[in-house]
Coordinates of C-alpha atoms in Angstrom, one line a residue:
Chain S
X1 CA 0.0 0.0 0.0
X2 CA 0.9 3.5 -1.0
X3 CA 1.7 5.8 2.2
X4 CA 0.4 8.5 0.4
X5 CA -2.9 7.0 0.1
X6 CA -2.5 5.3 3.5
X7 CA -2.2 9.3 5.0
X8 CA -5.5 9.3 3.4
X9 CA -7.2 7.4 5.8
X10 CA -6.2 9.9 8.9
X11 CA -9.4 12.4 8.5
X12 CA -7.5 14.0 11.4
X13 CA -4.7 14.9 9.2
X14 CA -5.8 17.3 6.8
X15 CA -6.9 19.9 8.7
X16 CA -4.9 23.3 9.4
X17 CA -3.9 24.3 13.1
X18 CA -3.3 28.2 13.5
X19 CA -3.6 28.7 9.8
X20 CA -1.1 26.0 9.0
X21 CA -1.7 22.7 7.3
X22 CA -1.2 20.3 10.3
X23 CA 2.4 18.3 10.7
X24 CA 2.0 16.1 13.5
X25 CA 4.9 14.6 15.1
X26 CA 4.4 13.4 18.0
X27 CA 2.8 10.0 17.7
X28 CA 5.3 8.8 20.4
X29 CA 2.7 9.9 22.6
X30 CA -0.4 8.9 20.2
X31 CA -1.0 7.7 17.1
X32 CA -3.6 9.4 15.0
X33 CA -6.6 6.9 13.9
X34 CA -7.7 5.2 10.4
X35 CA -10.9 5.5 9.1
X36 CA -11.3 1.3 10.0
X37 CA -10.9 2.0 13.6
X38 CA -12.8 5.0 13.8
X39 CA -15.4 2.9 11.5
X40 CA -15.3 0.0 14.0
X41 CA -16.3 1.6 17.3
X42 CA -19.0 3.5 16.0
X43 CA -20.6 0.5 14.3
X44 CA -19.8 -1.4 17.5
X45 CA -21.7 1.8 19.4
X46 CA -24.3 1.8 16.9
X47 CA -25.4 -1.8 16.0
X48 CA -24.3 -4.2 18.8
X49 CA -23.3 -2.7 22.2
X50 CA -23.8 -4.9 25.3
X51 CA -22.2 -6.5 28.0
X52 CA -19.6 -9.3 26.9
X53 CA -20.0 -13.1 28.4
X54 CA -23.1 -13.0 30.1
X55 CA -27.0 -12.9 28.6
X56 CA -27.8 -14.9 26.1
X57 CA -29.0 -11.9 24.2
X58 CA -28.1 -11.5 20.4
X59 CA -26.2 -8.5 20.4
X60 CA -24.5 -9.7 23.8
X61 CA -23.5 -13.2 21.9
X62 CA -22.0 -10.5 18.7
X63 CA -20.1 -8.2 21.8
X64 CA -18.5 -11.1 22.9
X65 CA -17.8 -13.0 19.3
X66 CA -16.1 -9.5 18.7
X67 CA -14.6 -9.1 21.8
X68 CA -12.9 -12.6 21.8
X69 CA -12.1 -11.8 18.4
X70 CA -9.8 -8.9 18.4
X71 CA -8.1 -11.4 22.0
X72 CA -7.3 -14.2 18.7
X73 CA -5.9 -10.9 16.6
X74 CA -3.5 -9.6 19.0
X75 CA -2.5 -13.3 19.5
X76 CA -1.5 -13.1 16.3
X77 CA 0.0 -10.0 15.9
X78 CA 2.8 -11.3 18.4
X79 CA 2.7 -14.8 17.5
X80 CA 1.7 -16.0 21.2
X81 CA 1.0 -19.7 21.8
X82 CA -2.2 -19.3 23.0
X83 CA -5.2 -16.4 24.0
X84 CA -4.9 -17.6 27.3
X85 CA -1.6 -15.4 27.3
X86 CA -3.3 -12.0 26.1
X87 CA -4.9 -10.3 28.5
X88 CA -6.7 -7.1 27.9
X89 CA -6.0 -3.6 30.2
X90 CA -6.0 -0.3 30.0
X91 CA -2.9 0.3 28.5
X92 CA 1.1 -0.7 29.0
X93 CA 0.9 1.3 32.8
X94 CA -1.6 -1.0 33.9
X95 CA 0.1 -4.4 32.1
X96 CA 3.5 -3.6 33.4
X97 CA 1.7 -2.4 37.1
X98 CA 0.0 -5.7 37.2
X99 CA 3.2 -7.6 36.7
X100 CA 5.3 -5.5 39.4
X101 CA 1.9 -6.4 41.9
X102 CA 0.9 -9.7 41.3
X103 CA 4.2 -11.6 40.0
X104 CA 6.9 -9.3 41.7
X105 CA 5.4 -9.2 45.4
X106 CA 4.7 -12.9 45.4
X107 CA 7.9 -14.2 43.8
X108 CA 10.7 -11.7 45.1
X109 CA 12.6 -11.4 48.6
X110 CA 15.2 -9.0 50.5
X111 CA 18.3 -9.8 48.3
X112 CA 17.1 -10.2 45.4
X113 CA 17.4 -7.7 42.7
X114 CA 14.9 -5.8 39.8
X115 CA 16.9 -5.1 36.7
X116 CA 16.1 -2.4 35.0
X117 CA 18.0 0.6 32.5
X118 CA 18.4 4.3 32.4
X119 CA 15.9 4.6 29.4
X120 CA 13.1 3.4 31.1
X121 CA 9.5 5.4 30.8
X122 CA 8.2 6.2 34.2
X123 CA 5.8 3.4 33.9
X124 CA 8.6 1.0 33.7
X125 CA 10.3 2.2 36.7
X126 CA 7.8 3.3 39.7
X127 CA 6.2 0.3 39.4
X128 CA 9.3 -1.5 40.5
X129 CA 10.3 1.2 43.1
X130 CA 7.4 0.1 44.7
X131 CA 7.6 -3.5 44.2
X132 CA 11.1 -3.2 45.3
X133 CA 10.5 -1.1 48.9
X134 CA 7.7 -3.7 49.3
X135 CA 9.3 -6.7 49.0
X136 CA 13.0 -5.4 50.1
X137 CA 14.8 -6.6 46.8
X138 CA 16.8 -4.1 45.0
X139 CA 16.5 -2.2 42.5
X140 CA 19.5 -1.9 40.2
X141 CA 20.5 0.0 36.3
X142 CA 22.0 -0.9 33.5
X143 CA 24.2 1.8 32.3
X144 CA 24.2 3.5 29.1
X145 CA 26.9 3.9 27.0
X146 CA 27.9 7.3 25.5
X147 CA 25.5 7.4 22.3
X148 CA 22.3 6.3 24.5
X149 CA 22.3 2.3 23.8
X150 CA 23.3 -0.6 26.0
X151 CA 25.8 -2.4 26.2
X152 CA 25.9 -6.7 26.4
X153 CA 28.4 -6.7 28.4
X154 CA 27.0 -4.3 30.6
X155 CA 23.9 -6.2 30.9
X156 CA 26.0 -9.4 31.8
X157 CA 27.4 -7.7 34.8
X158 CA 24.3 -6.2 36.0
X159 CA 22.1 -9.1 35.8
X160 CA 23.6 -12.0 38.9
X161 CA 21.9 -15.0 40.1
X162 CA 20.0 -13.0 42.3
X163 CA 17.9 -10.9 39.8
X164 CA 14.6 -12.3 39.5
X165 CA 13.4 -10.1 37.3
X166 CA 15.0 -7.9 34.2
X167 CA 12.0 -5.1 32.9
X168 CA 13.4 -3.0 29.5
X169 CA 12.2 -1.1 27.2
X170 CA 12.3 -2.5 23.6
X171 CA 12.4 1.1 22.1
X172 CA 13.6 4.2 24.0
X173 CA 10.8 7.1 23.5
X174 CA 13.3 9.9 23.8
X175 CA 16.8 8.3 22.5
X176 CA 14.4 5.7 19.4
X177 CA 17.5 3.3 21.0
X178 CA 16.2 -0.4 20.0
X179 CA 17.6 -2.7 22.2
X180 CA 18.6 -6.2 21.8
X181 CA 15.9 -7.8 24.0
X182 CA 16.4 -11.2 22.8
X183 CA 19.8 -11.0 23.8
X184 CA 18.8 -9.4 27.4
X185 CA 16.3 -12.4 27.6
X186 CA 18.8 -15.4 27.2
X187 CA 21.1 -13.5 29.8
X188 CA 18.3 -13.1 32.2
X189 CA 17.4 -16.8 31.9
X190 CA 20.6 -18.1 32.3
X191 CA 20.3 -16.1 35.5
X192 CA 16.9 -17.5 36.4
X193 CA 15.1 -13.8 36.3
X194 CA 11.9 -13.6 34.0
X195 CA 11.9 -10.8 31.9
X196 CA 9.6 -8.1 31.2
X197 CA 9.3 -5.9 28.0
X198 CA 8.1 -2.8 27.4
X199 CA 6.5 -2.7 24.5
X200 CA 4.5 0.7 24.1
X201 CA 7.5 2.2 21.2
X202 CA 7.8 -1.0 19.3
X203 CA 4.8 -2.7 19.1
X204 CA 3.5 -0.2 16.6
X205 CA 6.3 0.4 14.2
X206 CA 7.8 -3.8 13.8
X207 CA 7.2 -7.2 14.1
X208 CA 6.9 -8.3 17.7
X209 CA 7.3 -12.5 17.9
X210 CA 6.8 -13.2 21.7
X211 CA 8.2 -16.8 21.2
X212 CA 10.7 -15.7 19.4
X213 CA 11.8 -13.0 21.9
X214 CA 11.6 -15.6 24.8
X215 CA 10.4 -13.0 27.4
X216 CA 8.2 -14.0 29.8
X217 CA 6.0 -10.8 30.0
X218 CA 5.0 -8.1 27.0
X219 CA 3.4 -4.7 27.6
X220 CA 2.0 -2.7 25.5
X221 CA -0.5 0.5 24.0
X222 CA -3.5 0.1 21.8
X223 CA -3.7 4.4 21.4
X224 CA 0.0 4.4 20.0
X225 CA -0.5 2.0 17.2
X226 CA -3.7 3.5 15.4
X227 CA -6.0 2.2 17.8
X228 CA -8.3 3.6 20.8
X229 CA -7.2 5.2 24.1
X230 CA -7.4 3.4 27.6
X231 CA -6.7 -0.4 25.4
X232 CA -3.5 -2.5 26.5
X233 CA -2.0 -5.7 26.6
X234 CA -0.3 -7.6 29.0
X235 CA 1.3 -10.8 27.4
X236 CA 2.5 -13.3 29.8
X237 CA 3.8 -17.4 29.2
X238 CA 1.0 -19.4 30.7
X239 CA 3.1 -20.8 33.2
X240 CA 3.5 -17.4 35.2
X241 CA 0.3 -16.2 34.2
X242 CA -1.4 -19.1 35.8
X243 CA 0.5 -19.0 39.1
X244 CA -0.4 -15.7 39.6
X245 CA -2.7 -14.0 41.6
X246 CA -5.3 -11.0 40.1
X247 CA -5.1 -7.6 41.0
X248 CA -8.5 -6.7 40.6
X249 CA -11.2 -8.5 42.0
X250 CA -14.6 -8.5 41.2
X251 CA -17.3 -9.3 38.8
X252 CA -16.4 -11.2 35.4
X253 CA -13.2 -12.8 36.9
X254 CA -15.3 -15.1 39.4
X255 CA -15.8 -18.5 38.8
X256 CA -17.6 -19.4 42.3
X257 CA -18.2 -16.5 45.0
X258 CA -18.6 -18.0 48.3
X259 CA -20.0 -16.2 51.4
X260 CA -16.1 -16.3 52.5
X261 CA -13.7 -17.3 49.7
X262 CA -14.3 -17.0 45.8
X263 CA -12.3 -18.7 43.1
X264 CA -11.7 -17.4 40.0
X265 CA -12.0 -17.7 36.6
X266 CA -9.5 -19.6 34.0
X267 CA -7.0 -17.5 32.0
X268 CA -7.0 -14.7 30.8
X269 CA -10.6 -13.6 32.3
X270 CA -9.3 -13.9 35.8
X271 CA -7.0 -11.0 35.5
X272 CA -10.3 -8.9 33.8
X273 CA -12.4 -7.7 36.8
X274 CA -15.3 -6.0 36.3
X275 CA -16.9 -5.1 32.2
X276 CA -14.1 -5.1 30.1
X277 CA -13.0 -2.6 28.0
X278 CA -15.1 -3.8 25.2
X279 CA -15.1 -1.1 22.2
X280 CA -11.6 -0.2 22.9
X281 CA -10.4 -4.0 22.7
X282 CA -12.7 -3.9 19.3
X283 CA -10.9 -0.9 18.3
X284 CA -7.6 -2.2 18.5
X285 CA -8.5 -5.4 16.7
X286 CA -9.1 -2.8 14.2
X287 CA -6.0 -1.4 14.0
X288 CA -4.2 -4.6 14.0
X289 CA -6.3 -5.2 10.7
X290 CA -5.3 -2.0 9.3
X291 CA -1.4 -2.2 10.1
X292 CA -1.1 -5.9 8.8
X293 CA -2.5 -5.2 5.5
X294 CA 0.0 -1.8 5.7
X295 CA 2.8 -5.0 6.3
X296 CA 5.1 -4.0 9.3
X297 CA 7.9 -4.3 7.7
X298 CA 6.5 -1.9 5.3
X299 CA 5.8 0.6 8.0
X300 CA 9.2 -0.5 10.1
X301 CA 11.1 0.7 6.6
X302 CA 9.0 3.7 5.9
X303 CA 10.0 5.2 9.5
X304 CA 13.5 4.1 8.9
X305 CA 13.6 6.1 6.0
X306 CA 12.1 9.2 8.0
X307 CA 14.3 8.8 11.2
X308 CA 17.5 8.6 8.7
X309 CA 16.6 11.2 6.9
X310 CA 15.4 13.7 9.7
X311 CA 18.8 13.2 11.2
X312 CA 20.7 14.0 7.9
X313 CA 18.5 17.2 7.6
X314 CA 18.8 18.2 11.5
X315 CA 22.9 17.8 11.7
X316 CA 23.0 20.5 9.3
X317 CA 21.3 23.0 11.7
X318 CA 24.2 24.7 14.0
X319 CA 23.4 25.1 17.3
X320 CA 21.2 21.8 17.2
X321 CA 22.0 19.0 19.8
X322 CA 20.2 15.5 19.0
X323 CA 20.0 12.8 21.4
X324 CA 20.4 9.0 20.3
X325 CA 22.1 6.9 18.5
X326 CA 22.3 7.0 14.6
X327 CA 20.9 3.8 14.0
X328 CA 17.1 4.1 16.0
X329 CA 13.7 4.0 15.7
X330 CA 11.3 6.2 13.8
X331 CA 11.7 9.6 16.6
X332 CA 14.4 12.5 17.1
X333 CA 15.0 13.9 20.5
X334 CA 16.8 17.3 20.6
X335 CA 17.6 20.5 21.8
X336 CA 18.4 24.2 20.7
X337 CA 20.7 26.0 21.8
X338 CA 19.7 28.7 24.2
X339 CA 15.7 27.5 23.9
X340 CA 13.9 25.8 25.6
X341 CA 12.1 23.0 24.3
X342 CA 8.5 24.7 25.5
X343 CA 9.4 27.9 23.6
X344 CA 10.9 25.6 20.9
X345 CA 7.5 23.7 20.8
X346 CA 5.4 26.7 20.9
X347 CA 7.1 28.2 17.9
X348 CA 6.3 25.0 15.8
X349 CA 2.7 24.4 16.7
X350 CA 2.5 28.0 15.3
X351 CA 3.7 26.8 12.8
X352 CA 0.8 24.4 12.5
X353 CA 3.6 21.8 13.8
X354 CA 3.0 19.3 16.5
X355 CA 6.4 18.1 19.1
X356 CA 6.6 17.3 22.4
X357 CA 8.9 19.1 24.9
X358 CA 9.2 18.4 28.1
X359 CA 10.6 15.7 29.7
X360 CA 9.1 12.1 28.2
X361 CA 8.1 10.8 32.0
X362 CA 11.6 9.7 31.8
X363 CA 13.4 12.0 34.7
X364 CA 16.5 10.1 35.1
X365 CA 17.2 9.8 31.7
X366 CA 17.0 13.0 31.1
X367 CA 19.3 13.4 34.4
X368 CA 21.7 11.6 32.2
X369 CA 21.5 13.6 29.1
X370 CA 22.1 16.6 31.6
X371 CA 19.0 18.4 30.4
X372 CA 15.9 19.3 32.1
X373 CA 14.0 18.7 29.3
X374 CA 14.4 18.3 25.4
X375 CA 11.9 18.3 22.1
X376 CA 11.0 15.1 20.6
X377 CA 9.3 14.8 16.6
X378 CA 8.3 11.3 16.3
X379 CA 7.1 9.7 13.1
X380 CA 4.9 7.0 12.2
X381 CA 3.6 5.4 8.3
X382 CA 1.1 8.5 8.2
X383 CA 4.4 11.3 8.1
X384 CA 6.3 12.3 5.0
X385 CA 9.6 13.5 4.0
X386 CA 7.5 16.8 3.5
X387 CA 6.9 16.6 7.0
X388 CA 10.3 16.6 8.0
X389 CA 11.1 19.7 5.4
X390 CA 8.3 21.2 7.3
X391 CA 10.1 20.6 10.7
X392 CA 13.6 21.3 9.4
X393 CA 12.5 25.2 8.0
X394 CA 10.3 26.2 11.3
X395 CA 13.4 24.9 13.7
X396 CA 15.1 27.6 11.3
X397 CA 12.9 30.4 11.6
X398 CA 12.7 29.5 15.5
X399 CA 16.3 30.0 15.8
X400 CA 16.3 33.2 13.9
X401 CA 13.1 34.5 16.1
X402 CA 15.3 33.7 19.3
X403 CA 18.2 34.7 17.8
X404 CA 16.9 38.2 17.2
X405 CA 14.7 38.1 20.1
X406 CA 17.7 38.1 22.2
Chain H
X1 CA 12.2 40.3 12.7
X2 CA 8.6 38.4 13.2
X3 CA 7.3 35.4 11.0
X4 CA 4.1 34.9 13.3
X5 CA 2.5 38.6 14.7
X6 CA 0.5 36.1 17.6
X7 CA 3.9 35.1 18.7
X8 CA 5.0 38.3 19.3
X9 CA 2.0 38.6 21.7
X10 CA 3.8 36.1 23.5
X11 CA 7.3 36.4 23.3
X12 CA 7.5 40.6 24.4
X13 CA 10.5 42.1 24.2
X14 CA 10.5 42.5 28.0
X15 CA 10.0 39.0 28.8
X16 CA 13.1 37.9 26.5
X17 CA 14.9 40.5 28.2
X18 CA 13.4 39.6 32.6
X19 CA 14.7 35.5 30.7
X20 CA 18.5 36.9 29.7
X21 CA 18.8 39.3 32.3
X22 CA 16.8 37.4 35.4
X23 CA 16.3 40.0 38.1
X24 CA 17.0 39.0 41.7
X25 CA 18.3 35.6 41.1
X26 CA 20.3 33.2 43.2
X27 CA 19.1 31.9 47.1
X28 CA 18.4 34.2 50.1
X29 CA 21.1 33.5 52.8
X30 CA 18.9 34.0 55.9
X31 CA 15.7 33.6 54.3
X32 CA 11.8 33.5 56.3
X33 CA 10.4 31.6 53.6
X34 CA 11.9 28.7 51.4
X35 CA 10.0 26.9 49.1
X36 CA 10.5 25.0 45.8
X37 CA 8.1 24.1 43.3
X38 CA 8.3 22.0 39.9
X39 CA 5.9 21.8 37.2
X40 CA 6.0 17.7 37.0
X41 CA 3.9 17.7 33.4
X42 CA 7.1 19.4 31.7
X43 CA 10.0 19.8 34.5
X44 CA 10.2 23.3 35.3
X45 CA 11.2 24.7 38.4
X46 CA 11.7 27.4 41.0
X47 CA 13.5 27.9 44.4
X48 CA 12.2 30.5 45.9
X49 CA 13.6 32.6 49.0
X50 CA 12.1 35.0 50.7
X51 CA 13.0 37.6 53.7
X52 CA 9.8 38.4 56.0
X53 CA 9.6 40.9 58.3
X54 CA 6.8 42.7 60.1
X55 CA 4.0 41.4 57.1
X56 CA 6.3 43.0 54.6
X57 CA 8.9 40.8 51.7
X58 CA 12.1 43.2 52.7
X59 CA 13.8 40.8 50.0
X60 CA 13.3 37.9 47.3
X61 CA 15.7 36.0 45.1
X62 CA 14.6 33.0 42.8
X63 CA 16.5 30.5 41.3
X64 CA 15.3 27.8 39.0
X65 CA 15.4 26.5 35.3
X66 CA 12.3 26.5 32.6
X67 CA 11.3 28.0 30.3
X68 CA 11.2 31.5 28.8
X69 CA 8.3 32.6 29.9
X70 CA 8.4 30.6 33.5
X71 CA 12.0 32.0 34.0
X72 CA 10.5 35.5 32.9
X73 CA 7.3 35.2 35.2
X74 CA 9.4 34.2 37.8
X75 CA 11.7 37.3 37.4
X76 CA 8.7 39.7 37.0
X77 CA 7.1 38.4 40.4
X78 CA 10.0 38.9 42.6
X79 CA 10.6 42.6 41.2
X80 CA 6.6 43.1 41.9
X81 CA 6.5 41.7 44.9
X82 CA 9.7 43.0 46.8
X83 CA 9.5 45.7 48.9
X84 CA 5.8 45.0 49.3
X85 CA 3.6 43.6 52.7
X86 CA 2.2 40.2 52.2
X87 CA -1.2 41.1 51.9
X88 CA 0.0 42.7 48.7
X89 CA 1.9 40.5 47.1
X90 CA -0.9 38.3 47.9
X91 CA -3.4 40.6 45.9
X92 CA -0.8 40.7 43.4
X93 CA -0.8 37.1 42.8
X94 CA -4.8 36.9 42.1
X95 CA -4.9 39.7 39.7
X96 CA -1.9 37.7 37.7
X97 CA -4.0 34.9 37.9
X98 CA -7.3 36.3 36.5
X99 CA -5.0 37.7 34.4
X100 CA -3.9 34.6 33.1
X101 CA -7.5 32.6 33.3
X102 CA -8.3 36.1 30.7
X103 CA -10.6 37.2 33.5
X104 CA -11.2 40.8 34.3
X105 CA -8.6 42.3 36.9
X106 CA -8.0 45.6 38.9
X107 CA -6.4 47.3 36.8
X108 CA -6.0 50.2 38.5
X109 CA -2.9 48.9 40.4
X110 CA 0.0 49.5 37.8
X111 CA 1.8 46.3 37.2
X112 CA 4.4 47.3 35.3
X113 CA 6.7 43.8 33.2
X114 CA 4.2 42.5 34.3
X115 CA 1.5 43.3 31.9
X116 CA 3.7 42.0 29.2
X117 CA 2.8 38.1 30.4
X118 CA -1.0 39.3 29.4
X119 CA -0.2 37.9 25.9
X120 CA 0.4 34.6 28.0
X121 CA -3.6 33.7 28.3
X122 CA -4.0 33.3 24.5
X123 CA -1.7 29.9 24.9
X124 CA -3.6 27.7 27.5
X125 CA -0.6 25.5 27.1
X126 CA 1.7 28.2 28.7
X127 CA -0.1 29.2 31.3
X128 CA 1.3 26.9 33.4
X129 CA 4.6 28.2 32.6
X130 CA 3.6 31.5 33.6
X131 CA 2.1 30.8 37.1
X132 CA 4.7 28.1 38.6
X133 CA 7.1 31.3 40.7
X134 CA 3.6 32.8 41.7
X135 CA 1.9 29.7 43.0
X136 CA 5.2 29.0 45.2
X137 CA 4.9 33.0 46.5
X138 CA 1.4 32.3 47.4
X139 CA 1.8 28.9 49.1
X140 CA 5.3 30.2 50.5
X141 CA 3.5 33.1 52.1
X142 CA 0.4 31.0 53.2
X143 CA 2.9 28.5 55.1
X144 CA 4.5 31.4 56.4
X145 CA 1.6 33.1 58.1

């Protein structure tokens, strides 16, 4: 499929923002949505909305056929062994949260240690702050090296046979680092720690094979890959999943309620309490259709092309710092000189151009860059080169507007 | 040189100059009041110091790092605000912040830079920015009293 006519499908897109035809870049934070998925909640809202498994109702029986159905497409989508291993929540915070609560309080102990690195998204370190001060393990960082990737050596001398559990990020949202998971996962194994990976950057620009991978959990964000907010999956090996307790309790995860004890239901429903997030797990199911007849690797290319070619155009702006290494994922972090990223950012969206400035819920990264907070233009299969021309002249003209300004 | 006339509503000349040339920066040795304050959404933040004697600020200094406009604001406040009892300041503080919800505000109190942050309340996304050194004035002087 043509990107241009694929940017066709993005009603969102061709509208003009303070006079200006509209250049977003920041789907690091969200993705824009196709006609299909907009198309697919509001026939779901329209023609068959009800409760999933319970009723014997028609449109109840059609919720739940679709419901189940878009469980069988994410299945797909990362080649996991069974549906019992997808379970549905409201987005990678929630799927990695559920992991720190249920598996890391149960399984770890004072001296034990939580792996994680300096890249991490908030979301993929509080979680283990807290499962850590709970449980009394420590929690321990892989270093980065000097161009913002990691290291396998590194990684061999963080991880010990005490870490129980190794959480990373497959695709840094500020540096677009991709890092070598598989790689993380055999050394994690070999040290008996599970390993947890977030998703929420990869997921919606390549190929994801859980099997392949060999991690033991999987988080990520239906609203960054084309499809509806408050949507997320937790994908975890059966094994774990099984052994582990729910977080929320409540209706639909019941199997028998007792006036004292309850048991619960079989995977994945038992980690599901109360009505599920029907429309938005419909939505998604959408935009898995829509990105796989797009091809992955089609959309995977496209942004590599982009991120290439954005950094080409960038280092030849003086006074322009980018963050990352060369090869990356389909984002550019940086920074002018002598402006700050909010000024920076406000200048663009003038401009009709959409960034985000600030600092990425990733503090101690950014404590590691040395900045307080930095720009970020992120791309997905909807952006063109154009785009990027777009970006490239209004940094220009900010830099002469603060330049003179000054 | 302008490429956008509504960014120059923003970005006044005497705000680029309060950002360059911060007035009454660093930290109050001896301080009353000492309060820090970060905007967690987009990491700015200000240290503020303050000197209280008898209901009046006999000094302020602020010290921090955002951007141009909180770093401007920030400057602005502690030039208003210096010299004057809390009660003032205080007074000060709501009419910036009608000012910035674009509510009407007593304008016949002369607030000199800062008029210049009016431009501010046409960007609901800078507000924010704006308001961080005068929220921590505010909940430094309430923790004071």
């Amino acid at each position: 499929m043509d990107m241009k006519e694929v940017r066709k499908l993005f009603p969102i897109l061709s509208q003009e923002v303070n006079g200006k035809p509209l250049v977003y870049l920041d789907s690091a934070a969200t993705s824009q949505k196709p006609l299909p998925v907009i198309e697919a909640l509001d026939k779901y809202y329209r023609e068959y909305n009800s409760n999933v498994h319970r009723g014997v109702h028609t449109l109840g029986t059609k919720a739940t056929d679709a419901y189940e159905g878009a469980r069988e497409k994410v299945r797909k989508f990362i080649n996991a062994k069974s549906t019992q291993e997808i379970i549905f929540t409201r987005g990678t915070t929630t799927a990695l949260n559920t992991v720190a609560t249920s598996y890391a309080r149960a399984n770890l102990h004072e001296g034990d240690e939580i792996v994680i690195t300096y890249m991490e998204h908030h979301s993929n370190i509080i979680p283990w702050q807290q499962a850590a001060k709970y449980t009394g393990a420590t929690l321990k960082y892989i270093p980065l090296q000097e161009d913002g990737t990691i290291s396998l050596e590194d990684v061999e001398k963080t991880i010990t046979p005490n870490t129980k559990i190794v959480a990373v990020t497959q695709v840094s949202n500020v540096l677009g680092t991709i890092n070598p998971v598989k790689d993380i996962a055999k050394i994690a194994h070999r040290n008996g720690a599970v390993v947890v990976v977030d998703a929420a950057q990869s997921a919606p620009h390549m190929k994801i094979d859980v099997q392949d991978l060999d991690c033991d959990f999987l988080a990520f964000s239906g609203h960054k890959m084309c499809g509806p907010t408050g949507i997320g999956i937790l994908y975890g090996k059966k094994a774990l999943l099984e052994q582990m307790e729910p977080v929320e309790f409540g209706g639909e995860m019941i199997d028998f309620v007792g006036l004292y004890e309850s048991t619960w239901k079989e995977l994945p429903w038992k980690f599901e309490g109360g009505t599920p997030i029907i429309a938005g797990a419909i939505g998604l199911g959408a935009a898995i259709d829509f990105l796989e007849q797009v091809g992955l690797e089609n959309i995977a290319a496209h942004e590599h092309e982009l991120a290439q070619y954005a950094l080409e155009q960038l280092s030849t702006m003086e006074g322009l710092t980018i963050y990352g290494p060369k090869e990356r994922a389909g984002l550019v972090t940086f920074n002018i000189d002598g402006v700050h990223p909010h000024d920076v950012a406000t200048v663009l969206d003038a401009e009709g151009i959409a960034v985000r400035a600030g600092h990425h819920c990733a503090q101690p990264l950014m404590k590691w860059l040395n900045v307080s907070a930095t720009a970020r233009a992120s791309f997905y299969l909807y952006n063109t080169k154009e785009d990027i021309d777009q970006l490239v002249a209004a940094l220009r003209k900010t830099k002469e507007y603060f330049d003179h300004v000054f | 040189m302008s490429f956008n006339n509504s960014l120059d509503t923003l970005y006044r000349q005497v705000i680029m100059d309060h950002y360059k040339n911060p007035r009454n920066r660093g930290v109050l040795e001896g301080n009353s009041v000492d309060i820090n304050m970060n905007n967690p959404t987009c990491g700015d933040r200000v240290h503020l110091t303050m000197k209280v004697e008898d209901g009046k600020i006999i000094d302020v200094k602020f010290e921090g790092e955002g951007c141009s406009i909180s770093m401007s604001s920030a400057s602005m406040m502690t030039q208003a605000i210096k010299g004057k009892t809390v009660e003032e300041a205080l007074s000060l503080a709501q009419i910036f912040s009608n000012m910035m919800q674009g509510k009407e505000y007593d304008d016949s109190i002369d607030l000199g830079d800062i008029e210049a942050l009016q431009g501010v309340s046409k960007f609901p996304a800078r507000i924010k920015c704006a308001t961080l050194a005068w929220k921590a004035m505010e909940k430094g002087l309430h923790q004071h009293e």
